[in-house]
Amino acid sequence: MASNILRPTEDVLAAFDFGGEVAGALRYGEGHINDTFAVYVQRPDGEARRFILQRINTGVFTDPERLMENIRGVTDFLRNKIAAAGGDPERETLTVVPTRGGRLFYTDAAGGAWRCYPFIEGGVCLQKAETPGQFAAAGRSFGRFLRLLEDYPADTLYETIEKFHDTRDRLAKFRAALEADVLGRAKEVPEEIRFVLDRAADCAVLMDQLETGRLPLRVTHNDTKLNNIILDKQTGEGLCVIDLDTIMPGLALNDYGDSIRFGATTAAEDEPDLSKVHFDLPLYAAYTRGYLEAAGEALTAAEKENLPWGAKLMTLECGIRFLTDYLQGDTYFKIHRPGQNLDRCRTQFKLVADMEREWEAMHEVVRAGGR
Ligand code: ADP
Ligand code: GN1
Ligand code: MG
């Protein structure tokens, strides 16, 4: 919860070389997992600089050492590729700022794990696409990201969260939470429970195809919300993909689908008034166009055919995760008000129901390349 956010203490700030005097650190961004701060620094020449300082959620990411090794490996790899393509690695990928002792993160007296990145200036992280063009740009960015990591050595990646997007396993965990019902909340949400149980078979559709080899395992981001990408304020194009904690082998369809669930909608993820929440087909088409443009040739026919399933299952899975957390007492996703995880669950299920109604149209959009 917001009240549990731990501010960086003096020793945390002293652990990194910011190249000047620290003027202060303020809460930043709207992530649900880590505690993020912007650190304001004045350099000896009087210039101002910002850094992102994050307390890694070690309840979620239990091995920050290996997590940060993943991020270092991936960002080094991206830096080389971006430079080779004539891009600007300082702005187009995250860069880990090591501690003064040369480590990838700092451990404070309470065991908190802190890491630092230069703040990428001149960009914007959106909670909602303001225009279809912005959403198409996000699609291009995540499509390009898939291609850039196509030849990354997947076997060197540590699995930061086991079975992260194994929807069948998410369903099993939901059933266990329902069975335990530790707070007696299940009686308040019979419709939501029914919604999940009615779709139990759907949860296996992509995992089954992965197991039979019909869908390939790739290096994927696994958390492709619109606010995990920095768009260039000037050009509106995708500048940098951020939030690299969950880079692991996974399905391309999950990356595509997670962007759709968060972005192809008329309302915020936690909108309490469901009459405002609709799946937005033009936004779906815009993202699909961008994604296929950038990733297109890399995707197999089976992947393309399953894109609507990626959208529906990532939305269903996320709703199941919010509902599970609600039943368990809101211990995973940060909440800022009571009932927020239930509201989040309900928006996801509303979107799933809309997608089911638009199922044929979604396939048609994919076949037409998002046009
Ligand atoms: P969480 O895992 O909690 O979502 P993120 O890594 O996504 O944490 O960071 C939260 C927010 O902080 C992002 O949505 C973005 O607005 C901002 N942010 C993170 N890293 C940077 C960066 N290097 N430069 C600018 N903004 C950043
Ligand atoms: C979390 O970290 P953040 O806020 O970008 C979550 C995602 C969910 C998302 C729902 C590590 O993303 O899986 O889809 O919230 N990240 C983790 O908004 O669980
Ligand atoms: Mg994030």
Tab-separated table of C-alpha atoms and ligand atoms in Angstrom:
chain	number	residue	atom	x	y	z
A	1	MET	CA	0.000	0.000	0.000
A	2	ALA	CA	1.085	3.582	-0.523
A	3	SER	CA	1.704	4.054	3.191
A	4	ASN	CA	4.260	1.225	3.154
A	5	ILE	CA	6.516	2.950	0.677
A	6	LEU	CA	9.965	3.301	2.165
A	7	ARG	CA	11.819	6.469	1.249
A	8	PRO	CA	15.524	6.259	0.434
A	9	THR	CA	17.564	7.090	3.525
A	10	GLU	CA	20.871	9.002	3.518
A	11	ASP	CA	22.941	5.831	3.231
A	12	VAL	CA	21.009	4.763	0.134
A	13	LEU	CA	21.614	8.123	-1.532
A	14	ALA	CA	25.275	8.032	-0.494
A	15	ALA	CA	25.719	4.598	-2.042
A	16	PHE	CA	25.569	5.931	-5.613
A	17	ASP	CA	27.759	8.471	-7.374
A	18	PHE	CA	25.264	10.912	-8.879
A	19	GLY	CA	28.035	13.249	-9.984
A	20	GLY	CA	26.826	16.151	-7.838
A	21	GLU	CA	24.839	17.192	-4.814
A	22	VAL	CA	21.513	15.493	-4.185
A	23	ALA	CA	18.760	18.092	-3.797
A	24	GLY	CA	16.053	15.581	-2.946
A	25	ALA	CA	14.178	12.443	-3.922
A	26	LEU	CA	10.468	12.353	-4.731
A	27	ARG	CA	8.050	9.503	-5.384
A	28	TYR	CA	7.709	8.942	-9.100
A	29	GLY	CA	5.504	7.051	-11.563
A	30	GLU	CA	2.579	4.694	-11.181
A	31	GLY	CA	4.062	1.211	-11.044
A	32	HIS	CA	2.294	-1.433	-8.940
A	33	ILE	CA	5.383	-3.318	-7.820
A	34	ASN	CA	8.581	-1.400	-7.053
A	35	ASP	CA	8.992	1.827	-5.050
A	36	THR	CA	10.228	4.391	-7.553
A	37	PHE	CA	11.820	7.785	-6.840
A	38	ALA	CA	13.262	10.548	-8.975
A	39	VAL	CA	16.510	11.848	-7.483
A	40	TYR	CA	17.276	15.500	-8.255
A	41	VAL	CA	20.957	16.345	-8.495
A	42	GLN	CA	22.900	19.579	-8.989
A	43	ARG	CA	26.226	19.045	-10.712
A	44	PRO	CA	29.335	21.150	-10.022
A	45	ASP	CA	28.753	23.108	-13.255
A	46	GLY	CA	25.287	24.024	-11.962
A	47	GLU	CA	23.448	21.736	-14.379
A	48	ALA	CA	20.541	19.698	-13.081
A	49	ARG	CA	20.304	15.921	-13.548
A	50	ARG	CA	17.722	13.341	-12.560
A	51	PHE	CA	18.079	9.673	-11.771
A	52	ILE	CA	15.570	6.928	-11.148
A	53	LEU	CA	16.154	5.197	-7.839
A	54	GLN	CA	14.099	2.091	-7.159
A	55	ARG	CA	13.600	-0.141	-4.210
A	56	ILE	CA	13.140	-3.525	-5.792
A	57	ASN	CA	10.156	-5.375	-4.394
A	58	THR	CA	11.987	-8.355	-2.937
A	59	GLY	CA	8.709	-9.931	-1.855
A	60	VAL	CA	8.018	-10.348	-5.571
A	61	PHE	CA	11.593	-10.638	-6.855
A	62	THR	CA	13.312	-12.797	-4.294
A	63	ASP	CA	16.785	-12.860	-5.867
A	64	PRO	CA	17.739	-9.254	-6.738
A	65	GLU	CA	21.315	-10.308	-7.530
A	66	ARG	CA	20.286	-12.573	-10.371
A	67	LEU	CA	17.515	-10.204	-11.432
A	68	MET	CA	20.050	-7.411	-11.856
A	69	GLU	CA	22.428	-9.745	-13.725
A	70	ASN	CA	19.570	-10.351	-16.198
A	71	ILE	CA	19.066	-6.618	-16.614
A	72	ARG	CA	22.748	-5.923	-17.022
A	73	GLY	CA	23.068	-8.668	-19.635
A	74	VAL	CA	20.047	-7.529	-21.615
A	75	THR	CA	20.873	-3.805	-21.479
A	76	ASP	CA	24.509	-4.418	-22.533
A	77	PHE	CA	23.239	-6.479	-25.453
A	78	LEU	CA	20.686	-3.820	-26.432
A	79	ARG	CA	23.274	-1.047	-26.111
A	80	ASN	CA	25.524	-2.776	-28.681
A	81	LYS	CA	22.675	-3.390	-31.098
A	82	ILE	CA	21.346	0.157	-30.801
A	83	ALA	CA	24.819	1.625	-31.333
A	84	ALA	CA	25.417	-0.648	-34.344
A	85	ALA	CA	22.149	0.570	-35.869
A	86	GLY	CA	23.223	4.204	-35.403
A	87	GLY	CA	20.839	4.859	-32.492
A	88	ASP	CA	21.506	6.585	-29.174
A	89	PRO	CA	22.070	3.930	-26.478
A	90	GLU	CA	21.924	6.570	-23.730
A	91	ARG	CA	18.272	7.201	-24.455
A	92	GLU	CA	17.071	4.040	-26.164
A	93	THR	CA	17.871	1.581	-23.413
A	94	LEU	CA	18.126	1.660	-19.638
A	95	THR	CA	21.648	1.820	-18.198
A	96	VAL	CA	22.399	0.464	-14.742
A	97	VAL	CA	24.273	2.956	-12.536
A	98	PRO	CA	26.456	0.790	-10.286
A	99	THR	CA	27.000	1.571	-6.604
A	100	ARG	CA	30.213	3.253	-5.519
A	101	GLY	CA	31.384	-0.230	-4.593
A	102	GLY	CA	30.776	-1.430	-8.164
A	103	ARG	CA	27.695	-3.530	-7.388
A	104	LEU	CA	24.499	-3.620	-9.404
A	105	PHE	CA	22.340	-2.636	-6.423
A	106	TYR	CA	22.704	-1.477	-2.828
A	107	THR	CA	21.375	-3.357	0.178
A	108	ASP	CA	20.258	-1.102	3.050
A	109	ALA	CA	20.289	-1.944	6.758
A	110	ALA	CA	16.706	-3.242	6.569
A	111	GLY	CA	17.579	-5.552	3.663
A	112	GLY	CA	15.994	-3.288	1.007
A	113	ALA	CA	17.562	-3.641	-2.455
A	114	TRP	CA	18.047	-0.326	-4.310
A	115	ARG	CA	19.067	0.170	-7.922
A	116	CYS	CA	19.613	3.233	-10.030
A	117	TYR	CA	19.219	4.273	-13.682
A	118	PRO	CA	19.829	7.637	-15.350
A	119	PHE	CA	16.471	9.342	-15.873
A	120	ILE	CA	15.612	9.306	-19.569
A	121	GLU	CA	14.734	12.916	-20.294
A	122	GLY	CA	12.515	14.282	-23.024
A	123	GLY	CA	10.110	11.388	-22.833
A	124	VAL	CA	6.688	10.654	-21.465
A	125	CYS	CA	5.114	7.546	-19.927
A	126	LEU	CA	1.395	7.440	-20.604
A	127	GLN	CA	-1.223	5.791	-18.432
A	128	LYS	CA	-3.532	5.852	-21.447
A	129	ALA	CA	-3.046	6.292	-25.184
A	130	GLU	CA	-4.285	9.745	-26.137
A	131	THR	CA	-4.313	8.959	-29.850
A	132	PRO	CA	-4.274	5.743	-31.905
A	133	GLY	CA	-0.963	6.995	-33.338
A	134	GLN	CA	0.685	6.825	-29.919
A	135	PHE	CA	-0.589	3.308	-29.428
A	136	ALA	CA	0.713	2.257	-32.853
A	137	ALA	CA	4.095	3.689	-31.788
A	138	ALA	CA	3.973	1.513	-28.652
A	139	GLY	CA	3.231	-1.499	-30.876
A	140	ARG	CA	6.250	-0.722	-33.039
A	141	SER	CA	8.439	-0.390	-29.963
A	142	PHE	CA	7.500	-3.713	-28.459
A	143	GLY	CA	7.657	-5.366	-31.889
A	144	ARG	CA	11.175	-3.982	-32.357
A	145	PHE	CA	12.083	-5.090	-28.839
A	146	LEU	CA	11.145	-8.671	-29.728
A	147	ARG	CA	13.342	-8.541	-32.801
A	148	LEU	CA	16.292	-6.945	-31.022
A	149	LEU	CA	16.294	-9.793	-28.513
A	150	GLU	CA	15.689	-12.525	-31.099
A	151	ASP	CA	19.260	-13.800	-30.792
A	152	TYR	CA	19.746	-13.127	-27.081
A	153	PRO	CA	21.035	-16.275	-25.343
A	154	ALA	CA	17.798	-17.258	-23.597
A	155	ASP	CA	19.450	-19.983	-21.512
A	156	THR	CA	21.479	-17.341	-19.633
A	157	LEU	CA	18.303	-15.701	-18.317
A	158	TYR	CA	17.217	-16.380	-14.764
A	159	GLU	CA	13.440	-16.874	-14.392
A	160	THR	CA	12.663	-13.929	-12.079
A	161	ILE	CA	9.105	-15.086	-11.347
A	162	GLU	CA	8.328	-18.731	-11.931
A	163	LYS	CA	5.372	-19.540	-14.188
A	164	PHE	CA	4.755	-15.803	-14.539
A	165	HIS	CA	2.418	-16.067	-17.518
A	166	ASP	CA	1.390	-19.699	-17.171
A	167	THR	CA	-2.330	-18.950	-17.265
A	168	ARG	CA	-3.218	-22.506	-16.217
A	169	ASP	CA	-1.075	-22.080	-13.120
A	170	ARG	CA	-2.653	-18.672	-12.415
A	171	LEU	CA	-6.026	-20.413	-12.500
A	172	ALA	CA	-4.781	-23.104	-10.088
A	173	LYS	CA	-3.510	-20.403	-7.703
A	174	PHE	CA	-6.875	-18.653	-7.925
A	175	ARG	CA	-8.670	-21.887	-7.043
A	176	ALA	CA	-6.382	-22.342	-4.030
A	177	ALA	CA	-7.030	-18.756	-2.852
A	178	LEU	CA	-10.760	-19.314	-3.279
A	179	GLU	CA	-10.600	-22.525	-1.304
A	180	ALA	CA	-8.658	-20.837	1.525
A	181	ASP	CA	-10.755	-17.636	1.414
A	182	VAL	CA	-8.684	-16.222	4.273
A	183	LEU	CA	-10.706	-13.015	4.669
A	184	GLY	CA	-14.136	-14.416	3.830
A	185	ARG	CA	-14.308	-12.172	0.764
A	186	ALA	CA	-15.429	-14.890	-1.675
A	187	LYS	CA	-19.096	-14.370	-0.772
A	188	GLU	CA	-18.888	-10.768	-2.036
A	189	VAL	CA	-17.759	-11.768	-5.516
A	190	PRO	CA	-19.811	-14.727	-6.824
A	191	GLU	CA	-20.148	-13.258	-10.329
A	192	GLU	CA	-16.430	-12.697	-10.717
A	193	ILE	CA	-15.709	-16.227	-9.471
A	194	ARG	CA	-18.212	-17.645	-11.947
A	195	PHE	CA	-16.654	-15.598	-14.750
A	196	VAL	CA	-13.297	-17.273	-14.144
A	197	LEU	CA	-14.611	-20.799	-13.685
A	198	ASP	CA	-16.657	-20.545	-16.897
A	199	ARG	CA	-13.399	-19.850	-18.764
A	200	ALA	CA	-11.208	-22.522	-17.141
A	201	ALA	CA	-10.698	-24.307	-20.467
A	202	ASP	CA	-9.596	-21.081	-22.181
A	203	CYS	CA	-6.734	-20.739	-19.709
A	204	ALA	CA	-4.981	-23.695	-21.364
A	205	VAL	CA	-5.268	-22.593	-25.008
A	206	LEU	CA	-1.819	-20.995	-25.392
A	207	MET	CA	0.082	-23.072	-22.831
A	208	ASP	CA	-1.061	-26.247	-24.610
A	209	GLN	CA	0.249	-24.942	-27.918
A	210	LEU	CA	3.554	-24.033	-26.298
A	211	GLU	CA	3.870	-27.566	-24.976
A	212	THR	CA	3.181	-29.199	-28.315
A	213	GLY	CA	5.747	-26.920	-29.949
A	214	ARG	CA	3.176	-25.166	-32.094
A	215	LEU	CA	4.132	-21.853	-30.460
A	216	PRO	CA	7.809	-20.967	-29.940
A	217	LEU	CA	9.442	-19.799	-26.739
A	218	ARG	CA	11.195	-16.457	-27.199
A	219	VAL	CA	12.920	-13.847	-25.079
A	220	THR	CA	10.075	-11.567	-24.071
A	221	HIS	CA	9.424	-8.587	-21.802
A	222	ASN	CA	6.330	-9.980	-20.067
A	223	ASP	CA	5.052	-6.657	-18.682
A	224	THR	CA	4.299	-4.553	-21.743
A	225	LYS	CA	1.961	-1.949	-20.301
A	226	LEU	CA	1.961	1.399	-22.010
A	227	ASN	CA	3.555	2.952	-18.916
A	228	ASN	CA	6.513	0.612	-19.324
A	229	ILE	CA	7.607	2.424	-22.434
A	230	ILE	CA	8.976	5.947	-22.726
A	231	LEU	CA	7.665	7.795	-25.763
A	232	ASP	CA	9.691	10.656	-27.230
A	233	LYS	CA	7.867	13.890	-26.373
A	234	GLN	CA	9.004	15.523	-29.612
A	235	THR	CA	8.314	12.791	-32.149
A	236	GLY	CA	5.720	10.660	-30.328
A	237	GLU	CA	7.756	7.590	-31.303
A	238	GLY	CA	8.750	4.887	-28.810
A	239	LEU	CA	12.063	5.833	-27.267
A	240	CYS	CA	12.886	3.247	-24.634
A	241	VAL	CA	11.330	0.074	-23.237
A	242	ILE	CA	11.678	0.082	-19.438
A	243	ASP	CA	10.715	-2.108	-16.445
A	244	LEU	CA	12.953	-5.011	-17.412
A	245	ASP	CA	12.402	-7.103	-14.271
A	246	THR	CA	10.400	-9.771	-16.022
A	247	ILE	CA	12.461	-10.359	-19.142
A	248	MET	CA	12.363	-14.128	-19.443
A	249	PRO	CA	11.676	-16.768	-22.026
A	250	GLY	CA	7.973	-16.471	-22.881
A	251	LEU	CA	5.368	-16.152	-25.608
A	252	ALA	CA	5.383	-13.194	-28.003
A	253	LEU	CA	1.597	-13.374	-27.782
A	254	ASN	CA	1.766	-12.470	-24.108
A	255	ASP	CA	3.703	-9.289	-24.806
A	256	TYR	CA	1.265	-8.332	-27.525
A	257	GLY	CA	-1.701	-9.284	-25.335
A	258	ASP	CA	-0.582	-7.418	-22.237
A	259	SER	CA	-0.232	-4.191	-24.228
A	260	ILE	CA	-3.738	-4.657	-25.580
A	261	ARG	CA	-5.325	-5.366	-22.194
A	262	PHE	CA	-3.878	-2.172	-20.721
A	263	GLY	CA	-4.131	0.095	-23.719
A	264	ALA	CA	-7.001	-0.885	-26.039
A	265	THR	CA	-9.600	0.385	-23.636
A	266	THR	CA	-11.603	3.508	-22.991
A	267	ALA	CA	-10.863	3.651	-19.248
A	268	ALA	CA	-8.196	3.198	-16.612
A	269	GLU	CA	-7.290	-0.243	-15.287
A	270	ASP	CA	-8.961	0.577	-11.945
A	271	GLU	CA	-12.021	2.504	-13.188
A	272	PRO	CA	-14.829	1.751	-10.707
A	273	ASP	CA	-17.618	2.737	-13.155
A	274	LEU	CA	-17.839	-0.161	-15.601
A	275	SER	CA	-20.156	1.767	-17.906
A	276	LYS	CA	-17.021	3.700	-18.927
A	277	VAL	CA	-14.979	0.589	-19.716
A	278	HIS	CA	-15.034	-0.680	-23.289
A	279	PHE	CA	-12.636	-2.628	-25.458
A	280	ASP	CA	-11.645	-0.180	-28.200
A	281	LEU	CA	-11.349	-1.840	-31.607
A	282	PRO	CA	-9.695	1.131	-33.388
A	283	LEU	CA	-6.997	1.192	-30.688
A	284	TYR	CA	-6.643	-2.571	-31.064
A	285	ALA	CA	-6.113	-2.109	-34.792
A	286	ALA	CA	-3.590	0.692	-34.233
A	287	TYR	CA	-1.413	-1.370	-31.892
A	288	THR	CA	-1.707	-4.432	-34.122
A	289	ARG	CA	-0.586	-2.388	-37.118
A	290	GLY	CA	2.482	-1.087	-35.248
A	291	TYR	CA	3.362	-4.460	-33.762
A	292	LEU	CA	3.050	-6.354	-37.036
A	293	GLU	CA	4.998	-3.670	-38.880
A	294	ALA	CA	7.946	-4.047	-36.515
A	295	ALA	CA	7.800	-7.735	-35.545
A	296	GLY	CA	5.883	-9.122	-38.483
A	297	GLU	CA	8.414	-11.312	-40.290
A	298	ALA	CA	9.718	-12.679	-37.018
A	299	LEU	CA	6.311	-14.069	-36.108
A	300	THR	CA	5.193	-17.504	-37.279
A	301	ALA	CA	1.809	-18.100	-38.898
A	302	ALA	CA	0.635	-19.858	-35.713
A	303	GLU	CA	1.607	-16.841	-33.636
A	304	LYS	CA	-0.222	-14.408	-35.897
A	305	GLU	CA	-3.323	-16.550	-35.913
A	306	ASN	CA	-3.302	-16.600	-32.105
A	307	LEU	CA	-2.868	-12.854	-31.531
A	308	PRO	CA	-6.503	-12.378	-30.427
A	309	TRP	CA	-6.009	-15.217	-27.936
A	310	GLY	CA	-2.950	-13.395	-26.586
A	311	ALA	CA	-5.112	-10.315	-26.009
A	312	LYS	CA	-7.966	-12.197	-24.397
A	313	LEU	CA	-5.881	-14.476	-22.192
A	314	MET	CA	-3.542	-11.800	-20.874
A	315	THR	CA	-6.620	-9.759	-19.932
A	316	LEU	CA	-8.332	-12.743	-18.328
A	317	GLU	CA	-5.120	-13.757	-16.545
A	318	CYS	CA	-4.550	-10.278	-15.178
A	319	GLY	CA	-8.147	-10.127	-13.939
A	320	ILE	CA	-7.642	-13.517	-12.262
A	321	ARG	CA	-4.458	-12.208	-10.601
A	322	PHE	CA	-6.251	-9.092	-9.296
A	323	LEU	CA	-9.123	-11.230	-7.983
A	324	THR	CA	-6.708	-13.683	-6.347
A	325	ASP	CA	-4.916	-10.787	-4.657
A	326	TYR	CA	-8.251	-9.375	-3.503
A	327	LEU	CA	-9.171	-12.742	-1.950
A	328	GLN	CA	-5.747	-12.962	-0.304
A	329	GLY	CA	-5.937	-9.484	1.246
A	330	ASP	CA	-4.156	-7.277	-1.327
A	331	THR	CA	-0.653	-8.436	-0.587
A	332	TYR	CA	0.839	-8.353	-4.106
A	333	PHE	CA	-0.337	-5.316	-6.103
A	334	LYS	CA	-0.013	-1.949	-4.385
A	335	ILE	CA	-3.415	-0.463	-3.611
A	336	HIS	CA	-4.222	3.144	-2.765
A	337	ARG	CA	-7.822	2.566	-1.652
A	338	PRO	CA	-9.902	-0.385	-0.418
A	339	GLY	CA	-11.478	-2.409	-3.199
A	340	GLN	CA	-9.002	-1.222	-5.837
A	341	ASN	CA	-7.921	-4.729	-6.801
A	342	LEU	CA	-11.558	-5.755	-7.173
A	343	ASP	CA	-12.179	-2.741	-9.423
A	344	ARG	CA	-9.107	-3.714	-11.432
A	345	CYS	CA	-10.412	-7.271	-11.749
A	346	ARG	CA	-13.808	-6.062	-12.932
A	347	THR	CA	-12.403	-3.834	-15.677
A	348	GLN	CA	-10.370	-6.768	-16.984
A	349	PHE	CA	-13.393	-9.074	-17.058
A	350	LYS	CA	-15.472	-6.387	-18.763
A	351	LEU	CA	-12.793	-6.158	-21.464
A	352	VAL	CA	-12.692	-9.951	-21.843
A	353	ALA	CA	-16.471	-10.016	-22.336
A	354	ASP	CA	-16.200	-7.236	-24.939
A	355	MET	CA	-13.431	-9.111	-26.761
A	356	GLU	CA	-15.561	-12.241	-26.854
A	357	ARG	CA	-18.270	-10.207	-28.581
A	358	GLU	CA	-15.728	-8.702	-31.007
A	359	TRP	CA	-13.886	-11.995	-31.558
A	360	GLU	CA	-14.421	-12.208	-35.305
A	361	ALA	CA	-13.627	-8.525	-35.807
A	362	MET	CA	-10.358	-8.973	-33.884
A	363	HIS	CA	-9.302	-11.803	-36.192
A	364	GLU	CA	-10.249	-9.683	-39.179
A	365	VAL	CA	-8.052	-6.831	-37.895
A	366	VAL	CA	-5.091	-9.207	-37.598
A	367	ARG	CA	-5.667	-10.663	-41.061
A	368	ALA	CA	-5.742	-7.124	-42.461
A	369	GLY	CA	-2.460	-6.254	-40.707
A	370	GLY	CA	-4.184	-3.818	-38.366
A	371	ARG	CA	-5.621	-1.709	-41.112
B	1	ADP	P1	7.214	-0.844	-11.596
B	1	ADP	O1	7.834	-2.199	-11.752
B	1	ADP	O2	6.813	-0.571	-10.215
B	1	ADP	O3	6.125	-0.643	-12.590
B	1	ADP	P2	8.899	0.818	-13.344
B	1	ADP	O4	10.310	0.347	-13.577
B	1	ADP	O5	7.925	0.596	-14.420
B	1	ADP	O6	8.398	0.210	-11.935
B	1	ADP	O7	8.984	2.383	-13.003
B	1	ADP	C1	7.836	3.112	-12.616
B	1	ADP	C2	7.717	4.369	-13.454
B	1	ADP	O8	8.903	5.180	-13.316
B	1	ADP	C3	7.606	4.135	-14.969
B	1	ADP	O9	6.277	3.885	-15.361
B	1	ADP	C4	8.141	5.455	-15.524
B	1	ADP	O10	7.152	6.465	-15.475
B	1	ADP	C5	9.234	5.832	-14.534
B	1	ADP	N1	10.596	5.427	-14.954
B	1	ADP	C6	11.220	4.249	-14.680
B	1	ADP	N2	12.474	4.228	-15.167
B	1	ADP	C7	12.670	5.433	-15.784
B	1	ADP	C8	13.797	6.055	-16.453
B	1	ADP	N3	14.980	5.441	-16.571
B	1	ADP	N4	13.633	7.312	-16.943
B	1	ADP	C9	12.444	7.968	-16.793
B	1	ADP	N5	11.368	7.448	-16.162
B	1	ADP	C10	11.469	6.192	-15.658
B	2	GN1	C1	2.440	-5.063	-12.520
B	2	GN1	O1	5.179	-3.508	-12.326
B	2	GN1	P1	4.042	-2.989	-13.132
B	2	GN1	O2	3.138	-2.054	-12.416
B	2	GN1	O3	4.557	-2.460	-14.457
B	2	GN1	C2	2.684	-6.533	-12.746
B	2	GN1	C3	2.183	-6.957	-14.114
B	2	GN1	C4	0.692	-6.653	-14.225
B	2	GN1	C5	0.481	-5.174	-13.942
B	2	GN1	C6	-0.981	-4.821	-13.911
B	2	GN1	C7	6.022	-8.027	-11.790
B	2	GN1	O4	3.171	-4.306	-13.479
B	2	GN1	O5	2.380	-8.345	-14.310
B	2	GN1	O6	0.210	-6.971	-15.512
B	2	GN1	O7	1.057	-4.785	-12.671
B	2	GN1	N1	4.119	-6.818	-12.619
B	2	GN1	C8	4.542	-7.863	-11.888
B	2	GN1	O8	-1.115	-3.447	-14.019
B	2	GN1	O9	3.788	-8.651	-11.344
B	3	MG	MG	6.175	-0.538	-14.594
